[in-house]
mmCIF file of C-alpha atoms in Angstrom:
data_model
loop_
_atom_site.group_PDB
_atom_site.id
_atom_site.type_symbol
_atom_site.label_atom_id
_atom_site.label_comp_id
_atom_site.label_asym_id
_atom_site.label_seq_id
_atom_site.Cartn_x
_atom_site.Cartn_y
_atom_site.Cartn_z
ATOM 1 C CA MET K 1 -0.123 -0.108 0.138
ATOM 2 C CA SER K 2 1.338 3.484 -0.589
ATOM 3 C CA THR K 3 1.841 5.885 1.806
ATOM 4 C CA SER K 4 2.322 9.675 1.863
ATOM 5 C CA PRO K 5 6.004 10.855 1.571
ATOM 6 C CA ILE K 6 7.123 12.480 4.760
ATOM 7 C CA ARG K 7 7.428 16.232 4.711
ATOM 8 C CA VAL K 8 10.503 17.656 5.615
ATOM 9 C CA VAL K 9 11.612 21.589 5.957
ATOM 10 C CA VAL K 10 15.651 21.954 6.101
ATOM 11 C CA VAL K 11 16.528 25.331 8.441
ATOM 12 C CA ASP K 12 20.572 26.093 8.105
ATOM 13 C CA ASP K 13 22.163 29.637 7.804
ATOM 14 C CA ASP K 14 24.371 28.352 5.185
ATOM 15 C CA TYR K 15 22.808 28.426 1.797
ATOM 16 C CA ARG K 16 25.098 26.006 0.375
ATOM 17 C CA VAL K 17 24.715 23.613 3.582
ATOM 18 C CA ALA K 18 21.020 23.582 3.637
ATOM 19 C CA GLY K 19 20.933 22.830 -0.307
ATOM 20 C CA ILE K 20 23.216 20.117 0.554
ATOM 21 C CA HIS K 21 21.153 18.740 2.836
ATOM 22 C CA ALA K 22 18.021 19.330 1.045
ATOM 23 C CA ALA K 23 19.514 17.236 -1.679
ATOM 24 C CA MET K 24 20.923 13.965 0.760
ATOM 25 C CA VAL K 25 16.850 14.291 1.715
ATOM 26 C CA GLY K 26 15.622 14.267 -1.221
ATOM 27 C CA ARG K 27 17.211 10.830 -2.522
ATOM 28 C CA VAL K 28 15.865 9.109 0.138
ATOM 29 C CA PRO K 29 12.651 7.244 -1.163
ATOM 30 C CA GLY K 30 9.878 8.323 1.610
ATOM 31 C CA PHE K 31 10.513 11.725 2.045
ATOM 32 C CA GLU K 32 9.350 14.725 0.037
ATOM 33 C CA MET K 33 11.565 18.333 0.760
ATOM 34 C CA VAL K 34 8.896 21.302 1.441
ATOM 35 C CA GLY K 35 12.032 23.955 1.939
ATOM 36 C CA THR K 36 14.764 25.704 3.149
ATOM 37 C CA ALA K 37 14.970 28.402 5.619
ATOM 38 C CA HIS K 38 18.137 30.372 6.855
ATOM 39 C CA THR K 39 16.798 32.234 10.143
ATOM 40 C CA ALA K 40 14.475 31.675 12.852
ATOM 41 C CA GLN K 41 12.444 34.083 11.682
ATOM 42 C CA HIS K 42 12.246 32.309 8.654
ATOM 43 C CA ALA K 43 12.020 28.726 9.948
ATOM 44 C CA LEU K 44 8.869 29.809 12.013
ATOM 45 C CA SER K 45 6.938 30.919 8.985
ATOM 46 C CA LEU K 46 7.559 28.171 6.496
ATOM 47 C CA VAL K 47 6.870 25.538 9.324
ATOM 48 C CA ARG K 48 3.466 27.745 10.306
ATOM 49 C CA ALA K 49 2.699 27.930 6.230
ATOM 50 C CA ASP K 50 3.215 24.239 5.353
ATOM 51 C CA ARG K 51 3.176 21.902 8.356
ATOM 52 C CA PRO K 52 6.002 19.842 7.460
ATOM 53 C CA GLN K 53 6.401 16.717 9.700
ATOM 54 C CA LEU K 54 9.805 16.576 10.362
ATOM 55 C CA VAL K 55 12.313 19.489 10.594
ATOM 56 C CA LEU K 56 16.147 19.348 10.330
ATOM 57 C CA MET K 57 16.926 21.909 12.444
ATOM 58 C CA ASP K 58 20.512 23.901 12.835
ATOM 59 C CA ILE K 59 20.919 25.541 16.177
ATOM 60 C CA TYR K 60 23.419 28.224 15.235
ATOM 61 C CA LEU K 61 20.934 30.863 13.523
ATOM 62 C CA PRO K 62 21.716 34.231 12.260
ATOM 63 C CA ASP K 63 18.736 35.956 14.247
ATOM 64 C CA GLY K 64 18.609 33.172 17.338
ATOM 65 C CA SER K 65 18.943 29.831 18.407
ATOM 66 C CA GLY K 66 17.154 26.886 16.688
ATOM 67 C CA LEU K 67 16.465 25.683 19.715
ATOM 68 C CA ASP K 68 14.301 28.707 20.985
ATOM 69 C CA VAL K 69 12.363 27.577 17.214
ATOM 70 C CA VAL K 70 12.120 24.435 18.490
ATOM 71 C CA ARG K 71 10.667 25.670 21.861
ATOM 72 C CA THR K 72 8.473 28.228 20.346
ATOM 73 C CA LEU K 73 6.697 25.640 17.798
ATOM 74 C CA ARG K 74 6.380 22.856 20.637
ATOM 75 C CA GLY K 75 4.009 24.798 22.018
ATOM 76 C CA GLU K 76 1.657 25.132 18.777
ATOM 77 C CA PRO K 77 -0.447 23.159 17.226
ATOM 78 C CA HIS K 78 0.728 20.828 14.209
ATOM 79 C CA ALA K 79 4.243 21.044 15.972
ATOM 80 C CA PRO K 80 6.490 19.048 13.896
ATOM 81 C CA ASP K 81 8.837 16.531 14.715
ATOM 82 C CA VAL K 82 12.381 18.023 15.054
ATOM 83 C CA MET K 83 16.288 16.510 14.075
ATOM 84 C CA VAL K 84 18.775 18.841 15.181
ATOM 85 C CA ILE K 85 21.582 19.109 12.671
ATOM 86 C CA SER K 86 24.609 20.898 14.014
ATOM 87 C CA ALA K 87 28.509 21.643 14.658
ATOM 88 C CA ALA K 88 27.435 22.461 18.232
ATOM 89 C CA ARG K 89 29.111 19.248 20.311
ATOM 90 C CA ASP K 90 28.770 20.892 24.051
ATOM 91 C CA VAL K 91 26.497 18.458 26.422
ATOM 92 C CA THR K 92 24.309 21.466 26.724
ATOM 93 C CA ALA K 93 22.907 22.073 23.504
ATOM 94 C CA VAL K 94 22.874 17.825 23.529
ATOM 95 C CA ARG K 95 20.791 18.175 26.823
ATOM 96 C CA GLN K 96 18.283 20.930 25.605
ATOM 97 C CA ALA K 97 17.747 19.390 22.324
ATOM 98 C CA MET K 98 16.533 15.927 24.370
ATOM 99 C CA GLN K 99 14.843 18.176 26.656
ATOM 100 C CA LEU K 100 12.787 19.482 23.810
ATOM 101 C CA GLY K 101 12.151 16.279 22.423
ATOM 102 C CA ALA K 102 14.263 15.849 19.222
ATOM 103 C CA VAL K 103 14.268 12.689 17.713
ATOM 104 C CA TYR K 104 17.836 12.570 17.160
ATOM 105 C CA TYR K 105 20.954 14.809 17.396
ATOM 106 C CA LEU K 106 23.419 14.713 14.164
ATOM 107 C CA VAL K 107 26.832 16.457 14.474
ATOM 108 C CA LYS K 108 28.053 18.405 11.456
ATOM 109 C CA PRO K 109 29.664 17.411 9.369
ATOM 110 C CA PHE K 110 28.011 14.253 8.757
ATOM 111 C CA GLY K 111 27.636 12.223 4.877
ATOM 112 C CA PHE K 112 24.447 10.979 3.280
ATOM 113 C CA THR K 113 24.672 7.344 4.784
ATOM 114 C CA ALA K 114 24.474 8.867 8.697
ATOM 115 C CA LEU K 115 21.564 11.151 7.855
ATOM 116 C CA ALA K 116 19.979 8.625 5.269
ATOM 117 C CA GLU K 117 20.211 5.900 8.427
ATOM 118 C CA GLN K 118 18.428 8.336 10.732
ATOM 119 C CA LEU K 119 15.874 9.213 8.131
ATOM 120 C CA MET K 120 15.167 5.810 7.756
ATOM 121 C CA ALA K 121 14.907 4.939 11.188
ATOM 122 C CA TYR K 122 12.058 8.066 11.651
ATOM 123 C CA GLN K 123 10.262 6.590 8.943
ATOM 124 C CA ARG K 124 10.139 3.371 10.899
ATOM 125 C CA LEU K 125 8.898 4.918 14.008
ATOM 126 C CA GLN K 126 6.084 6.394 11.788
ATOM 127 C CA ARG K 127 5.132 3.063 10.312
ATOM 128 C CA HIS K 128 4.738 1.325 13.607
ATOM 129 C CA LEU K 129 3.116 4.356 15.123
ATOM 130 C CA ALA K 130 0.524 3.847 12.303
ATOM 131 C CA GLU K 131 0.396 0.052 12.863
ATOM 132 C CA ILE K 132 -0.852 0.548 16.606
ATOM 133 C CA ASN K 133 -4.714 0.681 17.059
ATOM 134 C CA GLY K 134 -5.712 2.336 20.397
ATOM 135 C CA GLU K 135 -3.717 1.360 23.015
ATOM 136 C CA ALA K 136 0.189 0.565 23.363
ATOM 137 C CA ALA K 137 0.991 -2.827 24.863
ATOM 138 C CA GLN K 138 4.972 -2.683 26.504
ATOM 139 C CA THR K 139 6.210 -4.371 23.195
ATOM 140 C CA ASP K 140 5.181 -1.932 21.070
ATOM 141 C CA VAL K 141 6.633 0.718 23.159
ATOM 142 C CA ASP K 142 9.764 -0.792 22.910
ATOM 143 C CA THR K 143 9.426 -1.572 19.125
ATOM 144 C CA LEU K 144 8.573 2.506 19.133
ATOM 145 C CA PHE K 145 11.751 3.623 21.066
ATOM 146 C CA GLY K 146 13.923 0.891 19.321
ATOM 147 C CA ALA K 147 12.829 2.271 16.106
ATOM 148 C CA LEU K 148 14.782 5.201 16.113
ATOM 149 C CA ARG K 149 18.053 3.194 16.293
ATOM 150 C CA PRO K 150 18.985 1.685 13.071
ATOM 151 C CA PRO K 151 18.109 -2.098 12.688
ATOM 152 C CA SER K 152 21.530 -4.236 13.871
ATOM 153 C CA MET K 153 22.750 -5.956 10.387
ATOM 154 C CA PRO K 154 25.285 -8.744 10.768
ATOM 155 C CA GLN K 155 27.903 -8.017 7.718
ATOM 156 C CA ALA K 156 27.978 -11.961 8.027
ATOM 157 C CA ARG K 157 24.258 -12.317 6.280
ATOM 158 C CA LEU K 158 25.556 -9.923 3.690
ATOM 159 C CA ALA K 159 26.852 -11.104 0.783
ATOM 160 C CA LYS K 160 30.462 -9.179 -0.021
ATOM 161 C CA GLY K 161 30.572 -5.793 -1.336
ATOM 162 C CA HIS K 162 26.878 -4.909 0.120
ATOM 163 C CA SER K 163 26.644 -2.589 2.836
ATOM 164 C CA ALA K 164 23.121 -2.490 5.127
ATOM 165 C CA PRO K 165 22.914 0.849 4.628
ATOM 166 C CA THR K 166 22.230 0.919 0.858
ATOM 167 C CA LEU K 167 20.864 -2.193 1.247
ATOM 168 C CA GLU K 168 18.218 -0.612 3.164
ATOM 169 C CA LEU K 169 17.877 2.506 0.990
ATOM 170 C CA VAL K 170 17.255 0.268 -2.012
ATOM 171 C CA GLN K 171 14.170 -1.794 0.160
ATOM 172 C CA GLY K 172 12.902 1.770 0.717
ATOM 173 C CA ALA K 173 13.421 2.381 -2.804
ATOM 174 C CA VAL K 174 10.654 -0.478 -3.328
ATOM 175 C CA ARG K 175 8.790 0.128 -0.475
ATOM 176 C CA ALA K 176 7.943 3.895 -1.604
ATOM 177 C CA SER K 177 6.970 2.628 -4.943
ATOM 178 C CA GLY K 178 3.398 1.108 -3.696
ATOM 179 C CA SER K 179 3.654 -1.170 -6.839
ATOM 180 C CA ASP K 180 6.688 -2.684 -8.345
ATOM 181 C CA ILE K 181 9.832 -1.239 -9.682
ATOM 182 C CA SER K 182 13.071 -1.715 -11.920
ATOM 183 C CA ALA K 183 16.271 -1.726 -11.273
ATOM 184 C CA SER K 184 16.867 1.620 -13.407
ATOM 185 C CA GLU K 185 14.308 3.293 -11.254
ATOM 186 C CA VAL K 186 15.879 2.055 -7.825
ATOM 187 C CA ALA K 187 18.928 3.477 -9.360
ATOM 188 C CA SER K 188 17.510 6.735 -9.899
ATOM 189 C CA ALA K 189 15.677 6.964 -6.184
ATOM 190 C CA VAL K 190 18.776 6.239 -3.997
ATOM 191 C CA GLY K 191 21.579 7.559 -6.230
ATOM 192 C CA ILE K 192 23.199 4.955 -7.435
ATOM 193 C CA SER K 193 24.625 2.567 -10.567
ATOM 194 C CA ARG K 194 21.568 0.369 -12.108
ATOM 195 C CA ALA K 195 24.141 -2.386 -11.680
ATOM 196 C CA THR K 196 24.365 -1.739 -8.462
ATOM 197 C CA ALA K 197 21.041 -1.465 -7.839
ATOM 198 C CA GLN K 198 20.434 -4.654 -9.710
ATOM 199 C CA ARG K 199 23.177 -6.645 -7.224
ATOM 200 C CA TYR K 200 20.640 -5.468 -4.059
ATOM 201 C CA LEU K 201 17.423 -6.137 -5.533
ATOM 202 C CA ASN K 202 18.560 -9.851 -6.564
ATOM 203 C CA TYR K 203 19.722 -10.075 -2.984
ATOM 204 C CA LEU K 204 16.944 -9.151 -1.773
ATOM 205 C CA GLU K 205 15.127 -11.577 -4.059
ATOM 206 C CA GLN K 206 17.400 -14.267 -2.497
ATOM 207 C CA GLN K 207 16.270 -13.385 1.212
ATOM 208 C CA GLY K 208 12.732 -13.228 0.437
ATOM 209 C CA VAL K 209 12.156 -9.749 1.027
ATOM 210 C CA VAL K 210 11.311 -8.793 -2.992
ATOM 211 C CA ARG K 211 9.671 -10.837 -5.348
ATOM 212 C CA LEU K 212 10.719 -10.738 -9.689
ATOM 213 C CA GLN K 213 7.884 -9.824 -11.925
ATOM 214 C CA LEU K 214 8.171 -9.716 -15.747
ATOM 215 C CA LYS K 215 6.550 -7.271 -17.758
ATOM 216 C CA TYR K 216 6.004 -8.425 -21.220
ATOM 217 C CA GLY K 217 5.902 -5.489 -23.781
ATOM 218 C CA SER K 218 4.831 -5.480 -27.377
ATOM 219 C CA ALA K 219 8.883 -6.568 -28.566
ATOM 220 C CA GLY K 220 11.675 -7.582 -26.874
ATOM 221 C CA ARG K 221 12.669 -9.160 -23.507
ATOM 222 C CA PRO K 222 10.534 -8.900 -20.882
ATOM 223 C CA GLU K 223 11.233 -6.192 -17.926
ATOM 224 C CA HIS K 224 12.656 -7.360 -14.284
ATOM 225 C CA ARG K 225 10.628 -5.252 -11.967
ATOM 226 C CA TYR K 226 10.401 -6.101 -8.266
ATOM 227 C CA ARG K 227 7.510 -5.760 -5.447
ATOM 228 C CA LEU K 228 7.961 -6.577 -1.688
ATOM 229 C CA PHE K 229 6.110 -9.564 -0.689
ATOM 230 C CA ASP K 230 2.913 -9.037 0.631
ATOM 231 C CA ARG K 231 2.733 -8.883 4.592
#
């Protein structure tokens, strides 16, 4: 079943860095960029107007602290979740972010994989929340709190040349398609080569995570398309 993408706002005083982080978000299946802001006031107005589900918030802004922005938003309807992304390494800033309910604190600079892992963890959390009806049992609570930790995928289970983060990105692309998807489409969504996408799809098929479907056209060889097994 197809689900709506998670809408994201990136807040950073550096225009170039904000653009880089926004591009990273756009590469992760299931996420959609709403916009970027570079000041505290712009962040508040953008979030209030567009109501994103998640904000990637820098701390150092030219007209105030990103944590003050979070504090203000916490008292308003439709408050988004916040992931702090900052060069601030002092424990006080980290503690304040935790007290304000930040779902994660990612220290800059970081690469695509680090951000993608946390975004996918957040995505898992939202899926688990959507699956719970009524009251949550302790097992549900344990699952929810554990969802924000990237899954432990022993390298011994992966074939040589495979990485757990890329594997999850490929699986996420298949899931986000809502139906079936080709290796070329996965490659475009994740930002890897078609050959690499095909290799990971083959692995997921061997593990029973996805199934191969052949799509026949008017001529030529059938197209290989993949979809998640129905749960």
